């Protein structure tokens, strides 16, 4: 994906209206990944690159009415689709670039990011920005509802060792960005890497 934000917005903007109907069976995978994030009632969590907000309902359920759920996305059409789906009831929607979040340092307990890492123009800096807004000991979930091989097959390409999501690349990338990877799963039915914010 290009580092040109206009290209990212055009790509997702053109697909926003039917995004959820293209992937109608992803809900349980999102809910399971949110469960693995280990949120507690009252926690403050960001869905970074939230798209149509599919993670917002399980995030709200995890943190309860006393928690805070934010959804940030760069593409207005995706946020509009989230509103049409009624997901703004589960969290505050922000039109924002996750590379420069309008949040104070250490504001959050966790970040959930579905499908985001492939679209980060500067992964070390961008993951460092996510670390900036999370308290020490907070958590990050890098998620995709299907694994690397299944996603590559869907896109008509091969998995390559230089893929940022490969375990041997992702662990060091996270470490350079203020995170320590604690769990890594890459199966056909899911991709989920969990990390803890270092002190």
Tab-separated table of C-alpha atoms in Angstrom:
chain	number	residue	atom	x	y	z
A	1	UNK	CA	0.000	0.000	0.000
A	2	UNK	CA	1.313	3.435	-0.873
A	3	UNK	CA	2.354	5.927	1.751
A	4	UNK	CA	0.120	8.449	-0.015
A	5	UNK	CA	-2.897	9.018	2.224
A	6	UNK	CA	-4.984	10.028	-0.783
A	7	UNK	CA	-4.462	6.583	-2.290
A	8	UNK	CA	-5.473	4.860	0.959
A	9	UNK	CA	-8.580	7.038	1.223
A	10	UNK	CA	-9.507	6.374	-2.406
A	11	UNK	CA	-8.989	2.622	-2.030
A	12	UNK	CA	-11.136	2.292	1.085
A	13	UNK	CA	-13.550	5.089	0.212
A	14	UNK	CA	-14.588	3.274	-2.964
A	15	UNK	CA	-15.217	0.071	-1.010
A	16	UNK	CA	-16.824	1.446	2.155
A	17	UNK	CA	-20.482	1.089	1.162
A	18	UNK	CA	-20.307	-2.691	0.687
A	19	UNK	CA	-17.324	-3.516	2.914
A	20	UNK	CA	-19.331	-5.359	5.580
A	21	UNK	CA	-21.350	-7.327	3.024
A	22	UNK	CA	-18.118	-8.492	1.352
A	23	UNK	CA	-16.973	-10.056	4.644
A	24	UNK	CA	-20.211	-10.987	6.417
A	25	UNK	CA	-18.808	-13.818	8.545
A	26	UNK	CA	-15.985	-11.943	10.294
A	27	UNK	CA	-17.940	-10.968	13.422
A	28	UNK	CA	-17.020	-13.995	15.568
A	29	UNK	CA	-13.331	-13.614	14.691
A	30	UNK	CA	-13.412	-9.966	15.775
A	31	UNK	CA	-15.143	-10.886	19.037
A	32	UNK	CA	-12.611	-13.643	19.781
A	33	UNK	CA	-9.679	-11.297	19.119
A	34	UNK	CA	-11.176	-8.661	21.410
A	35	UNK	CA	-11.538	-11.345	24.112
A	36	UNK	CA	-7.834	-12.162	23.733
A	37	UNK	CA	-6.943	-8.503	24.285
A	38	UNK	CA	-7.914	-8.972	27.948
A	39	UNK	CA	-9.846	-5.749	28.422
A	40	UNK	CA	-11.547	-5.032	31.741
A	41	UNK	CA	-14.601	-2.936	32.622
A	42	UNK	CA	-13.627	0.732	32.706
A	43	UNK	CA	-10.673	0.374	30.309
A	44	UNK	CA	-9.984	2.910	27.573
A	45	UNK	CA	-9.377	1.391	24.136
A	46	UNK	CA	-8.753	2.641	20.606
A	47	UNK	CA	-9.729	0.789	17.447
A	48	UNK	CA	-6.954	2.125	15.189
A	49	UNK	CA	-7.982	2.147	11.540
A	50	UNK	CA	-11.482	1.144	12.606
A	51	UNK	CA	-12.999	1.124	9.117
A	52	UNK	CA	-16.704	0.417	9.384
A	53	UNK	CA	-16.385	-0.169	13.129
A	54	UNK	CA	-16.864	-3.930	13.231
A	55	UNK	CA	-14.751	-4.177	16.400
A	56	UNK	CA	-16.619	-1.437	18.259
A	57	UNK	CA	-19.507	-3.582	19.619
A	58	UNK	CA	-17.247	-6.268	21.144
A	59	UNK	CA	-14.881	-3.580	22.445
A	60	UNK	CA	-17.817	-1.818	24.127
A	61	UNK	CA	-19.032	-5.094	25.593
A	62	UNK	CA	-15.547	-5.734	27.009
A	63	UNK	CA	-15.061	-2.332	28.679
A	64	UNK	CA	-18.692	-1.842	29.706
A	65	UNK	CA	-20.555	1.432	30.136
A	66	UNK	CA	-17.814	2.935	32.305
A	67	UNK	CA	-15.123	2.331	29.675
A	68	UNK	CA	-14.101	4.478	26.730
A	69	UNK	CA	-14.091	3.187	23.144
A	70	UNK	CA	-12.618	5.276	20.331
A	71	UNK	CA	-12.576	4.413	16.647
A	72	UNK	CA	-10.129	6.316	14.435
A	73	UNK	CA	-9.963	6.082	10.670
A	74	UNK	CA	-8.494	8.128	7.842
A	75	UNK	CA	-11.369	7.510	5.413
A	76	UNK	CA	-14.593	9.517	5.873
A	77	UNK	CA	-16.644	6.992	3.886
A	78	UNK	CA	-15.657	4.189	6.256
A	79	UNK	CA	-16.762	6.224	9.270
A	80	UNK	CA	-20.020	7.063	7.490
A	81	UNK	CA	-20.589	3.331	6.938
A	82	UNK	CA	-19.954	2.773	10.664
A	83	UNK	CA	-22.646	5.342	11.470
A	84	UNK	CA	-25.089	3.746	9.013
A	85	UNK	CA	-24.488	0.428	10.768
A	86	UNK	CA	-25.290	2.074	14.136
A	87	UNK	CA	-21.830	1.443	15.547
A	88	UNK	CA	-21.322	5.025	16.693
A	89	UNK	CA	-23.442	3.983	19.695
A	90	UNK	CA	-20.558	1.774	20.827
A	91	UNK	CA	-17.727	4.286	20.548
A	92	UNK	CA	-16.604	7.765	19.600
A	93	UNK	CA	-15.623	7.972	15.921
A	94	UNK	CA	-12.639	10.139	14.986
A	95	UNK	CA	-11.567	11.140	11.503
A	96	UNK	CA	-7.858	10.876	12.262
A	97	UNK	CA	-4.568	9.510	11.004
A	98	UNK	CA	-3.220	6.868	13.378
A	99	UNK	CA	0.254	8.243	12.598
A	100	UNK	CA	-0.660	11.480	14.427
A	101	UNK	CA	-3.415	10.774	16.937
A	102	UNK	CA	-5.194	13.693	18.653
A	103	UNK	CA	-4.697	12.056	22.068
A	104	UNK	CA	-2.528	12.836	25.077
A	105	UNK	CA	0.305	10.453	25.978
A	106	UNK	CA	-0.624	7.356	27.988
A	107	UNK	CA	-4.351	8.019	27.621
A	108	UNK	CA	-5.325	4.460	26.728
A	109	UNK	CA	-5.143	0.967	28.164
A	110	UNK	CA	-5.161	-0.810	24.810
A	111	UNK	CA	-5.185	-0.498	21.031
A	112	UNK	CA	-6.957	-2.895	18.680
A	113	UNK	CA	-5.823	-2.734	15.048
A	114	UNK	CA	-7.497	-4.917	12.433
A	115	UNK	CA	-5.755	-5.088	9.075
A	116	UNK	CA	-3.843	-1.913	9.833
A	117	UNK	CA	-0.177	-2.812	9.679
A	118	UNK	CA	-0.104	-3.398	5.909
A	119	UNK	CA	-1.283	0.182	5.390
A	120	UNK	CA	1.191	1.970	7.666
A	121	UNK	CA	3.569	4.130	5.625
A	122	UNK	CA	6.279	4.159	8.322
A	123	UNK	CA	5.631	1.115	10.524
A	124	UNK	CA	8.220	1.835	13.236
A	125	UNK	CA	7.134	5.460	13.656
A	126	UNK	CA	3.448	4.616	13.339
A	127	UNK	CA	3.582	1.808	15.906
A	128	UNK	CA	5.582	4.147	18.148
A	129	UNK	CA	2.711	6.632	17.892
A	130	UNK	CA	0.322	3.912	19.076
A	131	UNK	CA	2.713	3.222	21.957
A	132	UNK	CA	2.752	6.928	22.830
A	133	UNK	CA	-0.954	6.959	23.612
A	134	UNK	CA	-0.955	3.710	25.650
A	135	UNK	CA	0.086	3.494	29.296
A	136	UNK	CA	3.105	1.338	30.186
A	137	UNK	CA	1.886	-2.239	30.511
A	138	UNK	CA	-1.015	-1.577	28.148
A	139	UNK	CA	-1.700	-3.859	25.218
A	140	UNK	CA	-1.814	-3.892	21.427
A	141	UNK	CA	-3.636	-6.389	19.224
A	142	UNK	CA	-2.662	-6.604	15.553
A	143	UNK	CA	-5.466	-8.640	14.036
A	144	UNK	CA	-6.790	-9.933	10.752
A	145	UNK	CA	-9.793	-12.265	10.455
A	146	UNK	CA	-7.776	-14.612	8.220
A	147	UNK	CA	-4.120	-15.586	8.346
A	148	UNK	CA	-1.296	-14.445	6.104
A	149	UNK	CA	-1.420	-17.405	3.699
A	150	UNK	CA	-5.206	-17.249	3.323
A	151	UNK	CA	-5.065	-13.487	2.737
A	152	UNK	CA	-2.302	-13.864	0.139
A	153	UNK	CA	-4.332	-16.529	-1.676
A	154	UNK	CA	-7.403	-14.269	-1.630
A	155	UNK	CA	-5.283	-11.498	-3.189
A	156	UNK	CA	-3.651	-13.811	-5.734
A	157	UNK	CA	-0.124	-13.508	-4.388
A	158	UNK	CA	2.405	-15.556	-2.434
A	159	UNK	CA	3.405	-15.098	1.204
A	160	UNK	CA	6.947	-13.758	1.321
A	161	UNK	CA	9.482	-13.806	4.172
A	162	UNK	CA	9.756	-10.003	4.036
A	163	UNK	CA	6.065	-9.604	4.980
A	164	UNK	CA	5.904	-7.258	7.980
A	165	UNK	CA	3.483	-9.679	9.636
A	166	UNK	CA	5.944	-12.578	9.540
A	167	UNK	CA	6.830	-13.440	13.126
A	168	UNK	CA	10.565	-12.973	12.524
A	169	UNK	CA	9.975	-9.450	11.245
A	170	UNK	CA	7.102	-8.361	13.448
A	171	UNK	CA	8.743	-9.074	16.807
A	172	UNK	CA	11.787	-6.849	16.138
A	173	UNK	CA	9.587	-4.197	14.516
A	174	UNK	CA	7.420	-4.023	17.627
A	175	UNK	CA	10.493	-3.938	19.875
A	176	UNK	CA	11.866	-0.917	17.992
A	177	UNK	CA	8.499	0.769	18.438
A	178	UNK	CA	8.110	0.461	22.214
A	179	UNK	CA	6.245	-2.854	22.309
A	180	UNK	CA	7.128	-6.405	23.379
A	181	UNK	CA	5.351	-9.150	21.450
A	182	UNK	CA	3.755	-11.614	23.866
A	183	UNK	CA	1.738	-13.850	21.554
A	184	UNK	CA	1.666	-14.680	17.832
A	185	UNK	CA	-0.928	-16.738	15.962
A	186	UNK	CA	-0.995	-17.071	12.163
A	187	UNK	CA	-3.553	-19.668	11.086
A	188	UNK	CA	-5.896	-19.791	8.104
A	189	UNK	CA	-8.785	-18.676	10.315
A	190	UNK	CA	-7.004	-15.767	12.061
A	191	UNK	CA	-3.945	-13.633	12.475
A	192	UNK	CA	-3.384	-12.168	15.936
A	193	UNK	CA	-0.228	-10.705	17.417
A	194	UNK	CA	-0.441	-9.338	20.947
A	195	UNK	CA	2.107	-6.972	22.446
A	196	UNK	CA	2.659	-5.134	25.713
A	197	UNK	CA	3.684	-1.488	25.950
A	198	UNK	CA	7.170	-1.280	27.431
A	199	UNK	CA	7.983	1.190	30.248
